Amino acid sequence: MPAVDPARLTSLGADHAILDVRAEAEFSAGHLAGAGNLPVAEFAARRTELPPREAALVVVAATGGEAEAAAAALAALGYRRVDWLDAALAAVPGGLAERTPAVRLWRPAPFLMEVLPHIRAGGAGARRALDLAAGAGREAVFLAMNGFDVEALDDDPEILARAEALAARCGVRLRTQARDLERRDPGLGEGCYDLITVFRFLHRPLFPHIERALAPGGWLVYETFRRGQERFGRPTHPRFLLDAGELSSAFPNLAVERYAESDPEGGPITARLLARRPVSR
């Protein structure tokens, strides 16, 4: 965890995200331009608001000691490219001059960011979206920030409360509902959604319900783990792992627009699909 001085801080460049770990009130009173804000005491509760683990970060705080401690906490969470400001933030020229909102450091699944322009270009109807197994809500909130009316389902009401809190911090709203998506009838309805997203979740009996829930012309964005992922961590049970090529043929009534499988060194081993329900004539 390299320490940087104020002069070095200004030369790190745009490849380093700035994470200010002071309390929100202190941050709002003045901060560095381009900084995000997540108090170190809230790392555990708001972990999904941190940048991806591969991101390069520089941590700033009221004192150098506080920045170093926060950098150590990030290292314990698996971050390997973390610098920290070895000085009081007040010692940095302009360090307390900015009063704009915090920069968003978290990001949704890269595949969703990749395909959203294509979905927009192809039309998304009334923009009614459903995020299944939504978890802490990054994908759902991202869609809401891009103009979708989003319903987020998950079986854990506590994690859905985190999704609602994230939405509020980002100035958008979600409709959330705790629901067991593995029950016989998940209650998705028919022709209700212009976009359905599923990330990091697999329950094969849900596939036909997803097809029926899409409106004519509606889109499906699906990405989850394949066999081989068990070498790197969860999930490990075949019930939760796709076979090679399985996802590409899992929705026979949808037209496949994009399909890819990834097997990077070190994982994760995934398959990702963009498909569309044909528009009724």
mmCIF file of C-alpha atoms in Angstrom:
data_model
loop_
_atom_site.group_PDB
_atom_site.id
_atom_site.type_symbol
_atom_site.label_atom_id
_atom_site.label_comp_id
_atom_site.label_asym_id
_atom_site.label_seq_id
_atom_site.Cartn_x
_atom_site.Cartn_y
_atom_site.Cartn_z
ATOM 1 C CA MET A 1 0.000 0.000 0.000
ATOM 2 C CA PRO A 2 2.193 2.872 -1.222
ATOM 3 C CA ALA A 3 1.957 6.223 0.518
ATOM 4 C CA VAL A 4 1.768 9.346 -1.636
ATOM 5 C CA ASP A 5 2.430 12.949 -0.715
ATOM 6 C CA PRO A 6 0.275 15.898 -1.868
ATOM 7 C CA ALA A 7 2.503 16.581 -4.885
ATOM 8 C CA ARG A 8 2.361 12.968 -6.023
ATOM 9 C CA LEU A 9 -1.417 12.853 -5.524
ATOM 10 C CA THR A 10 -2.006 15.364 -8.311
ATOM 11 C CA SER A 11 0.059 13.300 -10.767
ATOM 12 C CA LEU A 12 -1.600 9.912 -10.293
ATOM 13 C CA GLY A 13 -3.927 10.498 -13.227
ATOM 14 C CA ALA A 14 -7.424 9.472 -14.153
ATOM 15 C CA ASP A 15 -6.680 5.750 -13.780
ATOM 16 C CA HIS A 16 -6.827 6.159 -9.983
ATOM 17 C CA ALA A 17 -10.229 6.620 -8.352
ATOM 18 C CA ILE A 18 -10.197 8.923 -5.326
ATOM 19 C CA LEU A 19 -11.963 7.528 -2.267
ATOM 20 C CA ASP A 20 -12.583 9.996 0.559
ATOM 21 C CA VAL A 21 -13.295 8.003 3.726
ATOM 22 C CA ARG A 22 -14.416 10.881 5.947
ATOM 23 C CA ALA A 23 -17.948 11.143 7.302
ATOM 24 C CA GLU A 24 -20.544 12.390 4.831
ATOM 25 C CA ALA A 25 -20.975 15.733 6.616
ATOM 26 C CA GLU A 26 -17.231 16.424 6.456
ATOM 27 C CA PHE A 27 -17.140 15.446 2.796
ATOM 28 C CA SER A 28 -20.062 17.722 1.959
ATOM 29 C CA ALA A 29 -18.321 20.659 3.632
ATOM 30 C CA GLY A 30 -15.415 20.394 1.177
ATOM 31 C CA HIS A 31 -13.471 17.751 -0.727
ATOM 32 C CA LEU A 32 -11.174 17.050 -3.659
ATOM 33 C CA ALA A 33 -12.616 17.380 -7.142
ATOM 34 C CA GLY A 34 -13.566 13.996 -8.581
ATOM 35 C CA ALA A 35 -13.688 12.194 -5.241
ATOM 36 C CA GLY A 36 -16.138 9.546 -4.158
ATOM 37 C CA ASN A 37 -17.179 9.204 -0.553
ATOM 38 C CA LEU A 38 -17.656 6.130 1.610
ATOM 39 C CA PRO A 39 -16.827 6.372 5.324
ATOM 40 C CA VAL A 40 -14.514 3.594 6.453
ATOM 41 C CA ALA A 41 -16.951 2.623 9.205
ATOM 42 C CA GLU A 42 -19.511 1.787 6.501
ATOM 43 C CA PHE A 43 -17.296 -0.389 4.270
ATOM 44 C CA ALA A 44 -18.966 -3.610 5.422
ATOM 45 C CA ALA A 45 -22.568 -2.401 5.190
ATOM 46 C CA ARG A 46 -22.077 -0.613 1.860
ATOM 47 C CA ARG A 47 -19.470 -2.848 0.262
ATOM 48 C CA THR A 48 -21.299 -2.957 -3.061
ATOM 49 C CA GLU A 49 -20.710 0.797 -3.397
ATOM 50 C CA LEU A 50 -16.950 0.300 -3.530
ATOM 51 C CA PRO A 51 -15.213 0.152 -6.915
ATOM 52 C CA PRO A 52 -14.338 -3.227 -8.467
ATOM 53 C CA ARG A 53 -11.439 -4.979 -6.732
ATOM 54 C CA GLU A 54 -9.204 -4.544 -9.765
ATOM 55 C CA ALA A 55 -9.586 -0.760 -9.642
ATOM 56 C CA ALA A 56 -6.667 1.487 -8.726
ATOM 57 C CA LEU A 57 -7.562 3.599 -5.697
ATOM 58 C CA VAL A 58 -6.062 6.429 -3.725
ATOM 59 C CA VAL A 59 -7.517 6.878 -0.246
ATOM 60 C CA VAL A 60 -7.728 10.323 1.334
ATOM 61 C CA ALA A 61 -8.867 11.268 4.832
ATOM 62 C CA ALA A 62 -8.637 13.972 7.460
ATOM 63 C CA THR A 63 -5.204 12.644 8.464
ATOM 64 C CA GLY A 64 -2.588 10.413 6.924
ATOM 65 C CA GLY A 65 -3.058 7.856 9.678
ATOM 66 C CA GLU A 66 -6.761 7.557 8.947
ATOM 67 C CA ALA A 67 -6.053 7.156 5.237
ATOM 68 C CA GLU A 68 -3.499 4.409 5.936
ATOM 69 C CA ALA A 69 -5.949 2.533 8.173
ATOM 70 C CA ALA A 70 -8.659 2.728 5.512
ATOM 71 C CA ALA A 71 -6.223 1.483 2.861
ATOM 72 C CA ALA A 72 -5.430 -1.500 5.086
ATOM 73 C CA ALA A 73 -9.155 -2.219 5.432
ATOM 74 C CA LEU A 74 -9.485 -2.195 1.639
ATOM 75 C CA ALA A 75 -6.518 -4.544 1.291
ATOM 76 C CA ALA A 76 -8.265 -6.936 3.680
ATOM 77 C CA LEU A 77 -11.266 -6.872 1.323
ATOM 78 C CA GLY A 78 -9.094 -7.986 -1.600
ATOM 79 C CA TYR A 79 -8.004 -4.672 -3.131
ATOM 80 C CA ARG A 80 -4.403 -4.799 -4.358
ATOM 81 C CA ARG A 81 -3.916 -1.407 -6.028
ATOM 82 C CA VAL A 82 -4.419 0.986 -3.137
ATOM 83 C CA ASP A 83 -2.389 4.138 -2.482
ATOM 84 C CA TRP A 84 -3.077 6.452 0.433
ATOM 85 C CA LEU A 85 -2.421 10.122 1.085
ATOM 86 C CA ASP A 86 0.257 10.485 3.753
ATOM 87 C CA ALA A 87 -0.929 13.938 4.773
ATOM 88 C CA ALA A 88 -3.972 15.773 5.999
ATOM 89 C CA LEU A 89 -6.411 16.422 3.183
ATOM 90 C CA ALA A 90 -6.303 20.097 4.124
ATOM 91 C CA ALA A 91 -2.633 20.118 3.080
ATOM 92 C CA VAL A 92 -3.522 19.362 -0.546
ATOM 93 C CA PRO A 93 -4.071 22.441 -2.742
ATOM 94 C CA GLY A 94 -7.815 22.529 -3.347
ATOM 95 C CA GLY A 95 -8.265 19.530 -1.077
ATOM 96 C CA LEU A 96 -11.303 21.019 0.631
ATOM 97 C CA ALA A 97 -12.494 23.356 -2.122
ATOM 98 C CA GLU A 98 -15.060 21.219 -3.957
ATOM 99 C CA ARG A 99 -18.675 20.955 -2.816
ATOM 100 C CA THR A 100 -20.210 19.004 -5.669
ATOM 101 C CA PRO A 101 -21.871 15.601 -5.050
ATOM 102 C CA ALA A 102 -19.647 12.575 -4.591
ATOM 103 C CA VAL A 103 -18.536 10.783 -7.740
ATOM 104 C CA ARG A 104 -20.059 7.321 -8.148
ATOM 105 C CA LEU A 105 -17.273 4.768 -7.726
ATOM 106 C CA TRP A 106 -19.300 1.556 -7.949
ATOM 107 C CA ARG A 107 -20.363 0.140 -11.280
ATOM 108 C CA PRO A 108 -22.871 -2.456 -12.434
ATOM 109 C CA ALA A 109 -21.963 -5.593 -14.345
ATOM 110 C CA PRO A 110 -19.783 -4.576 -17.317
ATOM 111 C CA PHE A 111 -21.960 -6.649 -19.657
ATOM 112 C CA LEU A 112 -24.992 -4.540 -18.777
ATOM 113 C CA MET A 113 -23.076 -1.346 -19.512
ATOM 114 C CA GLU A 114 -21.917 -2.886 -22.792
ATOM 115 C CA VAL A 115 -25.343 -3.855 -24.109
ATOM 116 C CA LEU A 116 -27.487 -0.991 -22.822
ATOM 117 C CA PRO A 117 -26.711 1.269 -25.831
ATOM 118 C CA HIS A 118 -27.735 -1.592 -28.142
ATOM 119 C CA ILE A 119 -30.987 -2.043 -26.226
ATOM 120 C CA ARG A 120 -31.703 1.662 -26.463
ATOM 121 C CA ALA A 121 -30.969 1.703 -30.186
ATOM 122 C CA GLY A 122 -33.350 -1.218 -30.689
ATOM 123 C CA GLY A 123 -36.078 0.352 -28.600
ATOM 124 C CA ALA A 124 -37.120 -0.580 -25.091
ATOM 125 C CA GLY A 125 -40.821 0.217 -25.207
ATOM 126 C CA ALA A 126 -42.135 1.749 -22.016
ATOM 127 C CA ARG A 127 -38.886 0.923 -20.196
ATOM 128 C CA ARG A 128 -40.410 -1.421 -17.645
ATOM 129 C CA ALA A 129 -37.522 -3.421 -16.196
ATOM 130 C CA LEU A 130 -37.264 -6.399 -13.853
ATOM 131 C CA ASP A 131 -34.036 -7.347 -12.078
ATOM 132 C CA LEU A 132 -34.158 -10.914 -10.757
ATOM 133 C CA ALA A 133 -32.024 -11.928 -7.765
ATOM 134 C CA ALA A 134 -31.204 -8.241 -7.511
ATOM 135 C CA GLY A 135 -29.026 -8.443 -4.417
ATOM 136 C CA ALA A 136 -27.777 -5.066 -3.216
ATOM 137 C CA GLY A 137 -29.107 -3.426 -6.352
ATOM 138 C CA ARG A 138 -26.229 -2.185 -8.489
ATOM 139 C CA GLU A 139 -27.789 -3.308 -11.769
ATOM 140 C CA ALA A 140 -31.294 -2.228 -10.748
ATOM 141 C CA VAL A 141 -30.121 1.208 -9.613
ATOM 142 C CA PHE A 142 -28.049 1.637 -12.772
ATOM 143 C CA LEU A 143 -31.139 0.956 -14.881
ATOM 144 C CA ALA A 144 -33.198 3.394 -12.826
ATOM 145 C CA MET A 145 -30.495 6.019 -13.338
ATOM 146 C CA ASN A 146 -30.899 5.403 -17.064
ATOM 147 C CA GLY A 147 -34.619 6.044 -17.104
ATOM 148 C CA PHE A 148 -36.118 2.611 -16.484
ATOM 149 C CA ASP A 149 -39.000 1.925 -14.119
ATOM 150 C CA VAL A 150 -37.367 -0.913 -12.188
ATOM 151 C CA GLU A 151 -38.780 -3.707 -10.072
ATOM 152 C CA ALA A 152 -36.128 -5.597 -8.088
ATOM 153 C CA LEU A 153 -36.800 -9.079 -6.694
ATOM 154 C CA ASP A 154 -34.699 -11.064 -4.247
ATOM 155 C CA ASP A 155 -35.421 -13.562 -1.485
ATOM 156 C CA ASP A 156 -33.565 -11.498 1.144
ATOM 157 C CA PRO A 157 -35.475 -8.464 2.475
ATOM 158 C CA GLU A 158 -32.409 -7.129 4.275
ATOM 159 C CA ILE A 159 -30.337 -6.980 1.116
ATOM 160 C CA LEU A 160 -33.241 -5.362 -0.723
ATOM 161 C CA ALA A 161 -33.223 -2.657 1.951
ATOM 162 C CA ARG A 162 -29.612 -1.989 0.941
ATOM 163 C CA ALA A 163 -30.734 -1.712 -2.675
ATOM 164 C CA GLU A 164 -33.369 0.837 -1.694
ATOM 165 C CA ALA A 165 -30.793 2.819 0.284
ATOM 166 C CA LEU A 166 -28.397 2.813 -2.673
ATOM 167 C CA ALA A 167 -31.181 4.030 -4.949
ATOM 168 C CA ALA A 168 -31.994 6.864 -2.554
ATOM 169 C CA ARG A 169 -28.350 7.946 -2.424
ATOM 170 C CA CYS A 170 -28.315 7.994 -6.234
ATOM 171 C CA GLY A 171 -31.524 10.017 -6.485
ATOM 172 C CA VAL A 172 -33.714 7.284 -7.985
ATOM 173 C CA ARG A 173 -36.384 4.872 -6.775
ATOM 174 C CA LEU A 174 -36.851 1.123 -7.020
ATOM 175 C CA ARG A 175 -39.871 -1.047 -6.415
ATOM 176 C CA THR A 176 -38.558 -3.978 -4.391
ATOM 177 C CA GLN A 177 -40.188 -7.194 -3.297
ATOM 178 C CA ALA A 178 -38.845 -10.128 -1.310
ATOM 179 C CA ARG A 179 -39.801 -13.247 -3.252
ATOM 180 C CA ASP A 180 -38.596 -16.821 -3.496
ATOM 181 C CA LEU A 181 -37.674 -17.179 -7.161
ATOM 182 C CA GLU A 182 -37.314 -20.955 -6.795
ATOM 183 C CA ARG A 183 -40.947 -21.619 -5.946
ATOM 184 C CA ARG A 184 -43.147 -23.385 -8.492
ATOM 185 C CA ASP A 185 -44.808 -20.172 -9.692
ATOM 186 C CA PRO A 186 -42.541 -17.140 -9.186
ATOM 187 C CA GLY A 187 -45.367 -14.795 -10.211
ATOM 188 C CA LEU A 188 -43.559 -12.902 -12.960
ATOM 189 C CA GLY A 189 -46.692 -12.427 -15.040
ATOM 190 C CA GLU A 190 -46.981 -12.461 -18.818
ATOM 191 C CA GLY A 191 -45.817 -9.771 -21.226
ATOM 192 C CA CYS A 192 -45.107 -7.347 -18.385
ATOM 193 C CA TYR A 193 -41.513 -6.221 -18.930
ATOM 194 C CA ASP A 194 -39.495 -4.547 -21.664
ATOM 195 C CA LEU A 195 -36.225 -5.629 -20.058
ATOM 196 C CA ILE A 196 -35.327 -8.452 -17.671
ATOM 197 C CA THR A 197 -31.857 -8.747 -16.177
ATOM 198 C CA VAL A 198 -30.337 -11.688 -14.312
ATOM 199 C CA PHE A 199 -26.805 -11.695 -12.939
ATOM 200 C CA ARG A 200 -25.022 -14.328 -10.847
ATOM 201 C CA PHE A 201 -28.144 -16.464 -10.377
ATOM 202 C CA LEU A 202 -29.267 -19.757 -11.891
ATOM 203 C CA HIS A 203 -32.521 -21.662 -11.400
ATOM 204 C CA ARG A 204 -33.317 -23.490 -14.608
ATOM 205 C CA PRO A 205 -37.079 -23.938 -13.968
ATOM 206 C CA LEU A 206 -37.319 -20.138 -14.025
ATOM 207 C CA PHE A 207 -36.375 -19.929 -17.718
ATOM 208 C CA PRO A 208 -39.879 -20.345 -19.237
ATOM 209 C CA HIS A 209 -41.307 -17.863 -16.724
ATOM 210 C CA ILE A 210 -38.728 -15.311 -17.869
ATOM 211 C CA GLU A 211 -39.685 -15.853 -21.510
ATOM 212 C CA ARG A 212 -43.371 -15.345 -20.789
ATOM 213 C CA ALA A 213 -42.748 -12.261 -18.649
ATOM 214 C CA LEU A 214 -41.132 -10.377 -21.535
ATOM 215 C CA ALA A 215 -43.332 -8.093 -23.593
ATOM 216 C CA PRO A 216 -43.117 -8.379 -27.393
ATOM 217 C CA GLY A 217 -39.829 -6.777 -28.374
ATOM 218 C CA GLY A 218 -38.570 -7.092 -24.793
ATOM 219 C CA TRP A 219 -34.942 -7.806 -23.963
ATOM 220 C CA LEU A 220 -33.205 -10.339 -21.719
ATOM 221 C CA VAL A 221 -29.723 -9.695 -20.327
ATOM 222 C CA TYR A 222 -28.387 -12.754 -18.519
ATOM 223 C CA GLU A 223 -24.929 -13.512 -17.141
ATOM 224 C CA THR A 224 -23.930 -16.197 -14.672
ATOM 225 C CA PHE A 225 -21.341 -18.853 -13.915
ATOM 226 C CA ARG A 226 -20.355 -21.922 -15.941
ATOM 227 C CA ARG A 227 -18.741 -25.205 -14.986
ATOM 228 C CA GLY A 228 -15.121 -24.513 -14.146
ATOM 229 C CA GLN A 229 -15.967 -21.678 -11.776
ATOM 230 C CA GLU A 230 -15.757 -24.171 -8.898
ATOM 231 C CA ARG A 231 -11.958 -24.067 -9.293
ATOM 232 C CA PHE A 232 -11.964 -20.440 -8.160
ATOM 233 C CA GLY A 233 -14.742 -20.259 -5.589
ATOM 234 C CA ARG A 234 -18.492 -20.231 -5.302
ATOM 235 C CA PRO A 235 -20.755 -21.518 -6.646
ATOM 236 C CA THR A 236 -19.512 -25.102 -6.676
ATOM 237 C CA HIS A 237 -22.661 -27.229 -7.069
ATOM 238 C CA PRO A 238 -23.550 -28.206 -10.671
ATOM 239 C CA ARG A 239 -27.114 -27.039 -9.998
ATOM 240 C CA PHE A 240 -25.813 -23.474 -10.023
ATOM 241 C CA LEU A 241 -23.359 -23.818 -12.919
ATOM 242 C CA LEU A 242 -24.176 -23.697 -16.615
ATOM 243 C CA ASP A 243 -22.816 -26.236 -19.058
ATOM 244 C CA ALA A 244 -20.872 -24.939 -22.042
ATOM 245 C CA GLY A 245 -23.306 -23.506 -24.578
ATOM 246 C CA GLU A 246 -26.325 -24.093 -22.337
ATOM 247 C CA LEU A 247 -27.375 -20.475 -21.932
ATOM 248 C CA SER A 248 -27.384 -19.852 -25.683
ATOM 249 C CA SER A 249 -30.231 -22.358 -26.140
ATOM 250 C CA ALA A 250 -32.036 -21.895 -22.825
ATOM 251 C CA PHE A 251 -34.678 -19.536 -24.240
ATOM 252 C CA PRO A 252 -35.953 -21.093 -27.490
ATOM 253 C CA ASN A 253 -38.620 -18.438 -28.049
ATOM 254 C CA LEU A 254 -36.143 -15.557 -27.940
ATOM 255 C CA ALA A 255 -33.787 -14.381 -30.670
ATOM 256 C CA VAL A 256 -30.152 -14.406 -29.570
ATOM 257 C CA GLU A 257 -28.512 -11.056 -30.286
ATOM 258 C CA ARG A 258 -25.205 -11.661 -28.490
ATOM 259 C CA TYR A 259 -23.675 -14.644 -26.742
ATOM 260 C CA ALA A 260 -20.231 -15.189 -25.281
ATOM 261 C CA GLU A 261 -18.431 -17.383 -22.795
ATOM 262 C CA SER A 262 -15.385 -16.268 -20.847
ATOM 263 C CA ASP A 263 -12.656 -18.345 -19.235
ATOM 264 C CA PRO A 264 -10.026 -15.871 -18.031
ATOM 265 C CA GLU A 265 -7.026 -16.981 -16.030
ATOM 266 C CA GLY A 266 -8.097 -16.775 -12.420
ATOM 267 C CA GLY A 267 -11.830 -16.691 -13.249
ATOM 268 C CA PRO A 268 -14.662 -15.971 -13.177
ATOM 269 C CA ILE A 269 -15.953 -18.552 -15.649
ATOM 270 C CA THR A 270 -19.164 -17.148 -17.102
ATOM 271 C CA ALA A 271 -21.635 -17.137 -19.958
ATOM 272 C CA ARG A 272 -23.541 -14.036 -21.022
ATOM 273 C CA LEU A 273 -26.543 -13.621 -23.246
ATOM 274 C CA LEU A 274 -28.459 -10.777 -24.846
ATOM 275 C CA ALA A 275 -31.711 -12.015 -26.368
ATOM 276 C CA ARG A 276 -34.993 -10.510 -27.497
ATOM 277 C CA ARG A 277 -38.584 -11.624 -27.720
ATOM 278 C CA PRO A 278 -39.810 -11.160 -31.290
ATOM 279 C CA VAL A 279 -42.199 -8.304 -31.898
ATOM 280 C CA SER A 280 -45.705 -9.627 -32.614
ATOM 281 C CA ARG A 281 -46.993 -8.936 -36.090
#
